[in-house]
Amino acid sequence: MDLATQPLKDKRRDAYYWRLLATAASFALFGAGGLCLRLVIFPLLSCLPGDAQLHRQRARRTIGRLFWFFIRFMARTGVLTYKVEGAENLGRPGQLIIANHPSLIDVVFLIGLVRNANCVVKQSLWKNPFTRGPLRSTQYISNDGSMDMLDAAAQALQNGQTLIIFPEGTRTRPGQPPAFHRGAAAIALRGAKIVTPVIITVSPTTLTKAQPWYRIPSRRAHFSLRVGADIDPQAFVELGPPPQASRKLNDYLHHYFIKELAEDERSTTRPAA
């Protein structure tokens, strides 16, 4: 299944100052939505009947729907365009989704697409007043680098959850290849039934690390999310003891993403026949 936005025909919608205003509106909407979730929506959801698992599922699906609404809002207002290839292969039980991280809103895309997924998120978000309430309700996993984090992630996969993780731990610096930490590979070997890579490209780059929201590109950014072929973690378990197997899987993933990103870059710069 391919999901894509069509290029807007009205060139005025691609104007710099219009997109700057729309970007500001998008960030304001995101912040207001986070507070509304914390103060209104999640307290109301907690009053509904059901066990802890059902409450968690409701919270995650609510976040997923709102994230996808946010993406559509940014697309409709001309901030960005996007294309998603292979979304039907996401969301399976015990699936570890591994993605590179070129932009601030990569996680918004993926959670919007996989609405009942768990996610490993950076620790600082648990202290942010706009995000800490939703994180508690969804029971996402804090990326604090501890063994408890690895155990929680592996346990979530063993329990049949879908888990999203960004092995870089932070956004890729423009012009540099992704650098993967070994934690994602260790989690995959300990709990994943299947590993599915998602290759994300953004052209031109926007919302990168240390880049303020108002420094928008000269034209609309296009986000491309391409779901790659499944990887069987058991094939790496047999290669040696856990540290060695983890290193080999991490190396494989690292080289895989570098190769796929390079191919995507060549295809976008290749002149049309």
PDB file of C-alpha atoms in Angstrom:
ATOM      1  CA  MET A   1       0.000   0.000   0.000  1.00  0.00           C
ATOM      2  CA  ASP A   2       1.382   3.389  -1.005  1.00  0.00           C
ATOM      3  CA  LEU A   3       0.345   6.563   0.766  1.00  0.00           C
ATOM      4  CA  ALA A   4       1.289   9.829  -0.848  1.00  0.00           C
ATOM      5  CA  THR A   5       0.347  13.449  -1.070  1.00  0.00           C
ATOM      6  CA  GLN A   6      -0.038  15.071  -4.432  1.00  0.00           C
ATOM      7  CA  PRO A   7       2.055  18.169  -5.234  1.00  0.00           C
ATOM      8  CA  LEU A   8      -0.003  21.305  -4.778  1.00  0.00           C
ATOM      9  CA  LYS A   9      -0.738  23.033  -8.063  1.00  0.00           C
ATOM     10  CA  ASP A  10      -1.058  26.477  -6.513  1.00  0.00           C
ATOM     11  CA  LYS A  11       2.487  27.820  -6.390  1.00  0.00           C
ATOM     12  CA  ARG A  12       1.494  30.383  -3.804  1.00  0.00           C
ATOM     13  CA  ARG A  13       1.099  27.517  -1.329  1.00  0.00           C
ATOM     14  CA  ASP A  14       4.801  26.810  -1.766  1.00  0.00           C
ATOM     15  CA  ALA A  15       5.763  30.408  -0.885  1.00  0.00           C
ATOM     16  CA  TYR A  16       8.314  30.856   1.854  1.00  0.00           C
ATOM     17  CA  TYR A  17       6.325  33.134   4.184  1.00  0.00           C
ATOM     18  CA  TRP A  18       3.179  31.081   3.873  1.00  0.00           C
ATOM     19  CA  ARG A  19       5.101  27.934   4.837  1.00  0.00           C
ATOM     20  CA  LEU A  20       6.759  29.753   7.731  1.00  0.00           C
ATOM     21  CA  LEU A  21       3.345  30.747   9.062  1.00  0.00           C
ATOM     22  CA  ALA A  22       1.984  27.237   8.521  1.00  0.00           C
ATOM     23  CA  THR A  23       4.990  25.731  10.288  1.00  0.00           C
ATOM     24  CA  ALA A  24       4.430  28.017  13.283  1.00  0.00           C
ATOM     25  CA  ALA A  25       0.760  27.004  13.329  1.00  0.00           C
ATOM     26  CA  SER A  26       1.766  23.335  13.201  1.00  0.00           C
ATOM     27  CA  PHE A  27       4.055  23.627  16.219  1.00  0.00           C
ATOM     28  CA  ALA A  28       1.423  25.591  18.133  1.00  0.00           C
ATOM     29  CA  LEU A  29      -1.135  22.904  17.287  1.00  0.00           C
ATOM     30  CA  PHE A  30       1.225  20.160  18.460  1.00  0.00           C
ATOM     31  CA  GLY A  31       1.881  21.892  21.782  1.00  0.00           C
ATOM     32  CA  ALA A  32      -1.780  22.652  22.412  1.00  0.00           C
ATOM     33  CA  GLY A  33      -2.676  19.085  21.483  1.00  0.00           C
ATOM     34  CA  GLY A  34      -0.190  17.705  23.999  1.00  0.00           C
ATOM     35  CA  LEU A  35      -1.676  19.789  26.806  1.00  0.00           C
ATOM     36  CA  CYS A  36      -5.213  18.880  25.758  1.00  0.00           C
ATOM     37  CA  LEU A  37      -4.314  15.191  25.838  1.00  0.00           C
ATOM     38  CA  ARG A  38      -2.814  15.518  29.292  1.00  0.00           C
ATOM     39  CA  LEU A  39      -5.506  17.693  30.850  1.00  0.00           C
ATOM     40  CA  VAL A  40      -8.687  16.551  29.094  1.00  0.00           C
ATOM     41  CA  ILE A  41      -8.593  13.561  26.760  1.00  0.00           C
ATOM     42  CA  PHE A  42      -6.558  11.051  28.767  1.00  0.00           C
ATOM     43  CA  PRO A  43      -8.367  11.809  32.067  1.00  0.00           C
ATOM     44  CA  LEU A  44     -11.631  11.119  30.229  1.00  0.00           C
ATOM     45  CA  LEU A  45     -10.260   7.927  28.676  1.00  0.00           C
ATOM     46  CA  SER A  46      -9.151   6.707  32.104  1.00  0.00           C
ATOM     47  CA  CYS A  47     -12.790   6.842  33.253  1.00  0.00           C
ATOM     48  CA  LEU A  48     -13.814   4.264  30.652  1.00  0.00           C
ATOM     49  CA  PRO A  49     -14.086   0.618  31.726  1.00  0.00           C
ATOM     50  CA  GLY A  50     -11.326  -1.875  31.014  1.00  0.00           C
ATOM     51  CA  ASP A  51      -8.077  -3.276  32.355  1.00  0.00           C
ATOM     52  CA  ALA A  52      -4.630  -1.664  32.161  1.00  0.00           C
ATOM     53  CA  GLN A  53      -3.889  -3.217  28.775  1.00  0.00           C
ATOM     54  CA  LEU A  54      -7.101  -1.855  27.257  1.00  0.00           C
ATOM     55  CA  HIS A  55      -6.407   1.619  28.666  1.00  0.00           C
ATOM     56  CA  ARG A  56      -2.908   1.506  27.182  1.00  0.00           C
ATOM     57  CA  GLN A  57      -4.294   0.412  23.815  1.00  0.00           C
ATOM     58  CA  ARG A  58      -6.811   3.268  23.787  1.00  0.00           C
ATOM     59  CA  ALA A  59      -4.081   5.769  24.651  1.00  0.00           C
ATOM     60  CA  ARG A  60      -1.786   4.531  21.886  1.00  0.00           C
ATOM     61  CA  ARG A  61      -4.490   4.511  19.258  1.00  0.00           C
ATOM     62  CA  THR A  62      -5.529   8.016  20.273  1.00  0.00           C
ATOM     63  CA  ILE A  63      -1.949   9.246  19.912  1.00  0.00           C
ATOM     64  CA  GLY A  64      -1.639   7.468  16.551  1.00  0.00           C
ATOM     65  CA  ARG A  65      -4.796   9.043  15.138  1.00  0.00           C
ATOM     66  CA  LEU A  66      -3.817  12.510  16.333  1.00  0.00           C
ATOM     67  CA  PHE A  67      -0.287  12.142  14.970  1.00  0.00           C
ATOM     68  CA  TRP A  68      -1.660  11.204  11.568  1.00  0.00           C
ATOM     69  CA  PHE A  69      -4.044  14.172  11.732  1.00  0.00           C
ATOM     70  CA  PHE A  70      -1.000  16.352  12.463  1.00  0.00           C
ATOM     71  CA  ILE A  71       0.855  14.972   9.427  1.00  0.00           C
ATOM     72  CA  ARG A  72      -2.171  15.575   7.236  1.00  0.00           C
ATOM     73  CA  PHE A  73      -2.485  19.100   8.612  1.00  0.00           C
ATOM     74  CA  MET A  74       1.134  19.847   7.674  1.00  0.00           C
ATOM     75  CA  ALA A  75       0.562  18.382   4.213  1.00  0.00           C
ATOM     76  CA  ARG A  76      -2.712  20.242   3.628  1.00  0.00           C
ATOM     77  CA  THR A  77      -1.194  23.565   4.655  1.00  0.00           C
ATOM     78  CA  GLY A  78       1.758  23.093   2.311  1.00  0.00           C
ATOM     79  CA  VAL A  79       4.504  22.553   4.892  1.00  0.00           C
ATOM     80  CA  LEU A  80       5.488  19.185   3.445  1.00  0.00           C
ATOM     81  CA  THR A  81       4.623  16.373   1.076  1.00  0.00           C
ATOM     82  CA  TYR A  82       5.141  12.691   1.763  1.00  0.00           C
ATOM     83  CA  LYS A  83       5.139   9.214   0.299  1.00  0.00           C
ATOM     84  CA  VAL A  84       4.925   5.921   2.190  1.00  0.00           C
ATOM     85  CA  GLU A  85       5.717   2.585   0.536  1.00  0.00           C
ATOM     86  CA  GLY A  86       4.899  -0.728   2.181  1.00  0.00           C
ATOM     87  CA  ALA A  87       2.864   0.505   5.169  1.00  0.00           C
ATOM     88  CA  GLU A  88       0.807  -2.714   5.088  1.00  0.00           C
ATOM     89  CA  ASN A  89       3.873  -4.615   6.345  1.00  0.00           C
ATOM     90  CA  LEU A  90       3.993  -2.656   9.608  1.00  0.00           C
ATOM     91  CA  GLY A  91       2.216  -3.442  12.858  1.00  0.00           C
ATOM     92  CA  ARG A  92       2.698  -7.211  13.209  1.00  0.00           C
ATOM     93  CA  PRO A  93       2.975  -8.889  16.640  1.00  0.00           C
ATOM     94  CA  GLY A  94       6.543  -9.097  17.909  1.00  0.00           C
ATOM     95  CA  GLN A  95       7.806  -6.870  15.076  1.00  0.00           C
ATOM     96  CA  LEU A  96      10.733  -4.545  15.738  1.00  0.00           C
ATOM     97  CA  ILE A  97      10.585  -1.539  13.403  1.00  0.00           C
ATOM     98  CA  ILE A  98      14.021   0.033  12.968  1.00  0.00           C
ATOM     99  CA  ALA A  99      14.324   3.410  11.238  1.00  0.00           C
ATOM    100  CA  ASN A 100      16.935   6.050  10.601  1.00  0.00           C
ATOM    101  CA  HIS A 101      16.241   9.482  12.064  1.00  0.00           C
ATOM    102  CA  PRO A 102      16.808  12.469   9.729  1.00  0.00           C
ATOM    103  CA  SER A 103      14.054  14.722  11.107  1.00  0.00           C
ATOM    104  CA  LEU A 104      12.213  15.719  14.270  1.00  0.00           C
ATOM    105  CA  ILE A 105       8.880  14.313  13.076  1.00  0.00           C
ATOM    106  CA  ASP A 106      10.016  10.831  11.963  1.00  0.00           C
ATOM    107  CA  VAL A 107       8.448   9.320  15.064  1.00  0.00           C
ATOM    108  CA  VAL A 108       5.204  11.211  14.361  1.00  0.00           C
ATOM    109  CA  PHE A 109       5.025   9.556  10.936  1.00  0.00           C
ATOM    110  CA  LEU A 110       5.685   6.054  12.250  1.00  0.00           C
ATOM    111  CA  ILE A 111       3.328   6.208  15.233  1.00  0.00           C
ATOM    112  CA  GLY A 112       0.681   7.700  12.962  1.00  0.00           C
ATOM    113  CA  LEU A 113       1.091   4.727  10.632  1.00  0.00           C
ATOM    114  CA  VAL A 114       1.356   2.044  13.365  1.00  0.00           C
ATOM    115  CA  ARG A 115      -1.233   3.206  15.838  1.00  0.00           C
ATOM    116  CA  ASN A 116      -0.961   0.492  18.476  1.00  0.00           C
ATOM    117  CA  ALA A 117       2.830   0.377  18.516  1.00  0.00           C
ATOM    118  CA  ASN A 118       5.139   0.782  21.472  1.00  0.00           C
ATOM    119  CA  CYS A 119       8.087   3.125  21.009  1.00  0.00           C
ATOM    120  CA  VAL A 120      11.475   3.800  22.582  1.00  0.00           C
ATOM    121  CA  VAL A 121      11.612   7.580  23.102  1.00  0.00           C
ATOM    122  CA  LYS A 122      14.366   9.820  24.394  1.00  0.00           C
ATOM    123  CA  GLN A 123      14.432  10.404  28.122  1.00  0.00           C
ATOM    124  CA  SER A 124      14.116  14.200  27.927  1.00  0.00           C
ATOM    125  CA  LEU A 125      10.545  13.913  26.618  1.00  0.00           C
ATOM    126  CA  TRP A 126       9.454  12.520  29.991  1.00  0.00           C
ATOM    127  CA  LYS A 127      10.291  15.918  31.519  1.00  0.00           C
ATOM    128  CA  ASN A 128       8.540  17.966  28.838  1.00  0.00           C
ATOM    129  CA  PRO A 129       5.135  19.278  30.060  1.00  0.00           C
ATOM    130  CA  PHE A 130       3.640  18.811  26.581  1.00  0.00           C
ATOM    131  CA  THR A 131       4.649  15.153  26.248  1.00  0.00           C
ATOM    132  CA  ARG A 132       5.103  13.547  29.662  1.00  0.00           C
ATOM    133  CA  GLY A 133       1.379  12.991  30.254  1.00  0.00           C
ATOM    134  CA  PRO A 134       0.786  11.148  26.968  1.00  0.00           C
ATOM    135  CA  LEU A 135       3.974   9.112  27.498  1.00  0.00           C
ATOM    136  CA  ARG A 136       2.773   7.862  30.862  1.00  0.00           C
ATOM    137  CA  SER A 137      -0.595   6.859  29.428  1.00  0.00           C
ATOM    138  CA  THR A 138       0.871   5.058  26.422  1.00  0.00           C
ATOM    139  CA  GLN A 139       3.611   3.388  28.508  1.00  0.00           C
ATOM    140  CA  TYR A 140       6.251   4.082  25.895  1.00  0.00           C
ATOM    141  CA  ILE A 141       9.773   3.097  26.915  1.00  0.00           C
ATOM    142  CA  SER A 142      12.301   5.711  28.041  1.00  0.00           C
ATOM    143  CA  ASN A 143      15.644   5.479  26.259  1.00  0.00           C
ATOM    144  CA  ASP A 144      17.810   5.924  29.353  1.00  0.00           C
ATOM    145  CA  GLY A 145      20.443   3.417  28.192  1.00  0.00           C
ATOM    146  CA  SER A 146      19.929   1.096  31.158  1.00  0.00           C
ATOM    147  CA  MET A 147      19.512  -2.664  31.261  1.00  0.00           C
ATOM    148  CA  ASP A 148      15.967  -2.051  32.488  1.00  0.00           C
ATOM    149  CA  MET A 149      15.227  -0.312  29.187  1.00  0.00           C
ATOM    150  CA  LEU A 150      16.582  -3.274  27.206  1.00  0.00           C
ATOM    151  CA  ASP A 151      14.582  -5.682  29.345  1.00  0.00           C
ATOM    152  CA  ALA A 152      11.369  -3.669  28.964  1.00  0.00           C
ATOM    153  CA  ALA A 153      11.778  -3.427  25.188  1.00  0.00           C
ATOM    154  CA  ALA A 154      12.523  -7.138  24.797  1.00  0.00           C
ATOM    155  CA  GLN A 155       9.594  -8.030  27.054  1.00  0.00           C
ATOM    156  CA  ALA A 156       7.228  -5.860  25.017  1.00  0.00           C
ATOM    157  CA  LEU A 157       8.204  -7.737  21.857  1.00  0.00           C
ATOM    158  CA  GLN A 158       7.872 -11.111  23.566  1.00  0.00           C
ATOM    159  CA  ASN A 159       4.367 -10.086  24.659  1.00  0.00           C
ATOM    160  CA  GLY A 160       3.399  -9.540  21.020  1.00  0.00           C
ATOM    161  CA  GLN A 161       3.686  -5.758  20.833  1.00  0.00           C
ATOM    162  CA  THR A 162       5.094  -3.905  17.837  1.00  0.00           C
ATOM    163  CA  LEU A 163       8.066  -1.771  18.852  1.00  0.00           C
ATOM    164  CA  ILE A 164       9.518   1.268  17.049  1.00  0.00           C
ATOM    165  CA  ILE A 165      13.126   2.236  17.691  1.00  0.00           C
ATOM    166  CA  PHE A 166      15.672   4.641  16.208  1.00  0.00           C
ATOM    167  CA  PRO A 167      19.109   3.026  16.698  1.00  0.00           C
ATOM    168  CA  GLU A 168      20.923   6.345  16.298  1.00  0.00           C
ATOM    169  CA  GLY A 169      19.345   7.628  19.499  1.00  0.00           C
ATOM    170  CA  THR A 170      19.268  11.153  18.055  1.00  0.00           C
ATOM    171  CA  ARG A 171      18.729  12.825  14.701  1.00  0.00           C
ATOM    172  CA  THR A 172      21.247  12.282  11.912  1.00  0.00           C
ATOM    173  CA  ARG A 173      23.425  15.278  11.158  1.00  0.00           C
ATOM    174  CA  PRO A 174      22.866  16.481   7.565  1.00  0.00           C
ATOM    175  CA  GLY A 175      25.451  15.149   5.144  1.00  0.00           C
ATOM    176  CA  GLN A 176      26.616  12.408   7.485  1.00  0.00           C
ATOM    177  CA  PRO A 177      25.707   8.701   7.435  1.00  0.00           C
ATOM    178  CA  PRO A 178      23.667   7.286  10.328  1.00  0.00           C
ATOM    179  CA  ALA A 179      25.626   5.822  13.249  1.00  0.00           C
ATOM    180  CA  PHE A 180      23.757   3.014  14.999  1.00  0.00           C
ATOM    181  CA  HIS A 181      24.139   2.093  18.655  1.00  0.00           C
ATOM    182  CA  ARG A 182      24.051  -1.588  19.504  1.00  0.00           C
ATOM    183  CA  GLY A 183      20.999  -1.388  21.783  1.00  0.00           C
ATOM    184  CA  ALA A 184      18.482  -1.950  18.991  1.00  0.00           C
ATOM    185  CA  ALA A 185      20.342  -5.065  17.811  1.00  0.00           C
ATOM    186  CA  ALA A 186      20.474  -6.403  21.375  1.00  0.00           C
ATOM    187  CA  ILE A 187      16.720  -5.869  21.757  1.00  0.00           C
ATOM    188  CA  ALA A 188      16.061  -7.602  18.432  1.00  0.00           C
ATOM    189  CA  LEU A 189      18.045 -10.692  19.432  1.00  0.00           C
ATOM    190  CA  ARG A 190      16.360 -10.919  22.812  1.00  0.00           C
ATOM    191  CA  GLY A 191      12.737 -10.471  21.844  1.00  0.00           C
ATOM    192  CA  ALA A 192      11.850  -9.751  18.207  1.00  0.00           C
ATOM    193  CA  LYS A 193      10.112 -12.257  15.967  1.00  0.00           C
ATOM    194  CA  ILE A 194      11.004 -10.171  12.939  1.00  0.00           C
ATOM    195  CA  VAL A 195      12.960  -6.978  12.264  1.00  0.00           C
ATOM    196  CA  THR A 196      11.618  -4.575   9.642  1.00  0.00           C
ATOM    197  CA  PRO A 197      13.703  -1.605   8.463  1.00  0.00           C
ATOM    198  CA  VAL A 198      12.116   1.672   7.417  1.00  0.00           C
ATOM    199  CA  ILE A 199      14.297   3.955   5.298  1.00  0.00           C
ATOM    200  CA  ILE A 200      13.415   7.626   5.765  1.00  0.00           C
ATOM    201  CA  THR A 201      14.654  10.402   3.505  1.00  0.00           C
ATOM    202  CA  VAL A 202      13.836  14.105   3.659  1.00  0.00           C
ATOM    203  CA  SER A 203      14.553  16.470   0.766  1.00  0.00           C
ATOM    204  CA  PRO A 204      15.477  19.191   1.363  1.00  0.00           C
ATOM    205  CA  THR A 205      16.541  18.554   4.933  1.00  0.00           C
ATOM    206  CA  THR A 206      14.448  20.165   7.654  1.00  0.00           C
ATOM    207  CA  LEU A 207      13.924  19.942  11.417  1.00  0.00           C
ATOM    208  CA  THR A 208      17.359  18.387  11.819  1.00  0.00           C
ATOM    209  CA  LYS A 209      19.382  18.293  15.024  1.00  0.00           C
ATOM    210  CA  ALA A 210      19.975  21.746  16.559  1.00  0.00           C
ATOM    211  CA  GLN A 211      17.959  23.396  13.782  1.00  0.00           C
ATOM    212  CA  PRO A 212      15.208  25.764  15.039  1.00  0.00           C
ATOM    213  CA  TRP A 213      11.694  25.213  13.706  1.00  0.00           C
ATOM    214  CA  TYR A 214      11.622  28.592  11.950  1.00  0.00           C
ATOM    215  CA  ARG A 215      14.636  27.819   9.755  1.00  0.00           C
ATOM    216  CA  ILE A 216      12.569  26.260   7.013  1.00  0.00           C
ATOM    217  CA  PRO A 217      13.973  25.206   3.615  1.00  0.00           C
ATOM    218  CA  SER A 218      13.554  27.259   0.453  1.00  0.00           C
ATOM    219  CA  ARG A 219      10.942  24.805  -0.810  1.00  0.00           C
ATOM    220  CA  ARG A 220       8.590  22.283   0.739  1.00  0.00           C
ATOM    221  CA  ALA A 221      10.256  19.267   2.281  1.00  0.00           C
ATOM    222  CA  HIS A 222       9.330  15.872   0.865  1.00  0.00           C
ATOM    223  CA  PHE A 223       9.326  12.938   3.296  1.00  0.00           C
ATOM    224  CA  SER A 224       9.784   9.452   1.880  1.00  0.00           C
ATOM    225  CA  LEU A 225       9.260   6.380   4.075  1.00  0.00           C
ATOM    226  CA  ARG A 226      10.074   3.055   2.447  1.00  0.00           C
ATOM    227  CA  VAL A 227       9.529  -0.235   4.269  1.00  0.00           C
ATOM    228  CA  GLY A 228      12.317  -2.691   3.536  1.00  0.00           C
ATOM    229  CA  ALA A 229      12.390  -6.480   3.494  1.00  0.00           C
ATOM    230  CA  ASP A 230      12.064  -8.335   6.801  1.00  0.00           C
ATOM    231  CA  ILE A 231      15.197  -9.495   8.605  1.00  0.00           C
ATOM    232  CA  ASP A 232      15.187 -12.692  10.674  1.00  0.00           C
ATOM    233  CA  PRO A 233      17.067 -12.042  13.948  1.00  0.00           C
ATOM    234  CA  GLN A 234      17.463 -15.797  14.530  1.00  0.00           C
ATOM    235  CA  ALA A 235      19.917 -15.919  11.648  1.00  0.00           C
ATOM    236  CA  PHE A 236      22.249 -13.780  13.778  1.00  0.00           C
ATOM    237  CA  VAL A 237      21.612 -15.600  17.053  1.00  0.00           C
ATOM    238  CA  GLU A 238      23.353 -18.614  15.538  1.00  0.00           C
ATOM    239  CA  LEU A 239      26.518 -16.632  14.735  1.00  0.00           C
ATOM    240  CA  GLY A 240      27.916 -16.674  18.243  1.00  0.00           C
ATOM    241  CA  PRO A 241      27.379 -15.567  21.860  1.00  0.00           C
ATOM    242  CA  PRO A 242      25.033 -12.584  22.443  1.00  0.00           C
ATOM    243  CA  PRO A 243      27.679  -9.800  22.346  1.00  0.00           C
ATOM    244  CA  GLN A 244      29.123 -11.114  19.093  1.00  0.00           C
ATOM    245  CA  ALA A 245      25.723 -11.724  17.516  1.00  0.00           C
ATOM    246  CA  SER A 246      24.569  -8.255  18.569  1.00  0.00           C
ATOM    247  CA  ARG A 247      27.636  -6.645  17.008  1.00  0.00           C
ATOM    248  CA  LYS A 248      27.149  -8.523  13.723  1.00  0.00           C
ATOM    249  CA  LEU A 249      23.460  -7.625  13.514  1.00  0.00           C
ATOM    250  CA  ASN A 250      24.215  -3.987  14.280  1.00  0.00           C
ATOM    251  CA  ASP A 251      26.917  -3.922  11.598  1.00  0.00           C
ATOM    252  CA  TYR A 252      24.502  -5.494   9.122  1.00  0.00           C
ATOM    253  CA  LEU A 253      21.792  -2.921   9.891  1.00  0.00           C
ATOM    254  CA  HIS A 254      24.261  -0.063   9.728  1.00  0.00           C
ATOM    255  CA  HIS A 255      25.581  -1.071   6.293  1.00  0.00           C
ATOM    256  CA  TYR A 256      22.063  -1.873   5.073  1.00  0.00           C
ATOM    257  CA  PHE A 257      20.811   1.630   5.845  1.00  0.00           C
ATOM    258  CA  ILE A 258      23.891   3.316   4.381  1.00  0.00           C
ATOM    259  CA  LYS A 259      23.431   1.343   1.160  1.00  0.00           C
ATOM    260  CA  GLU A 260      19.687   1.991   0.917  1.00  0.00           C
ATOM    261  CA  LEU A 261      20.024   5.695   1.679  1.00  0.00           C
ATOM    262  CA  ALA A 262      22.753   6.034  -0.932  1.00  0.00           C
ATOM    263  CA  GLU A 263      20.537   4.295  -3.494  1.00  0.00           C
ATOM    264  CA  ASP A 264      17.632   6.602  -2.648  1.00  0.00           C
ATOM    265  CA  GLU A 265      19.877   9.631  -3.072  1.00  0.00           C
ATOM    266  CA  ARG A 266      21.092   8.398  -6.458  1.00  0.00           C
ATOM    267  CA  SER A 267      17.552   7.763  -7.652  1.00  0.00           C
ATOM    268  CA  THR A 268      16.445  11.282  -6.729  1.00  0.00           C
ATOM    269  CA  THR A 269      19.406  12.944  -8.442  1.00  0.00           C
ATOM    270  CA  ARG A 270      19.363  10.701 -11.527  1.00  0.00           C
ATOM    271  CA  PRO A 271      18.153  12.676 -14.585  1.00  0.00           C
ATOM    272  CA  ALA A 272      14.915  11.553 -16.163  1.00  0.00           C
ATOM    273  CA  ALA A 273      15.182   9.563 -19.374  1.00  0.00           C
TER     274      ALA A 273
END
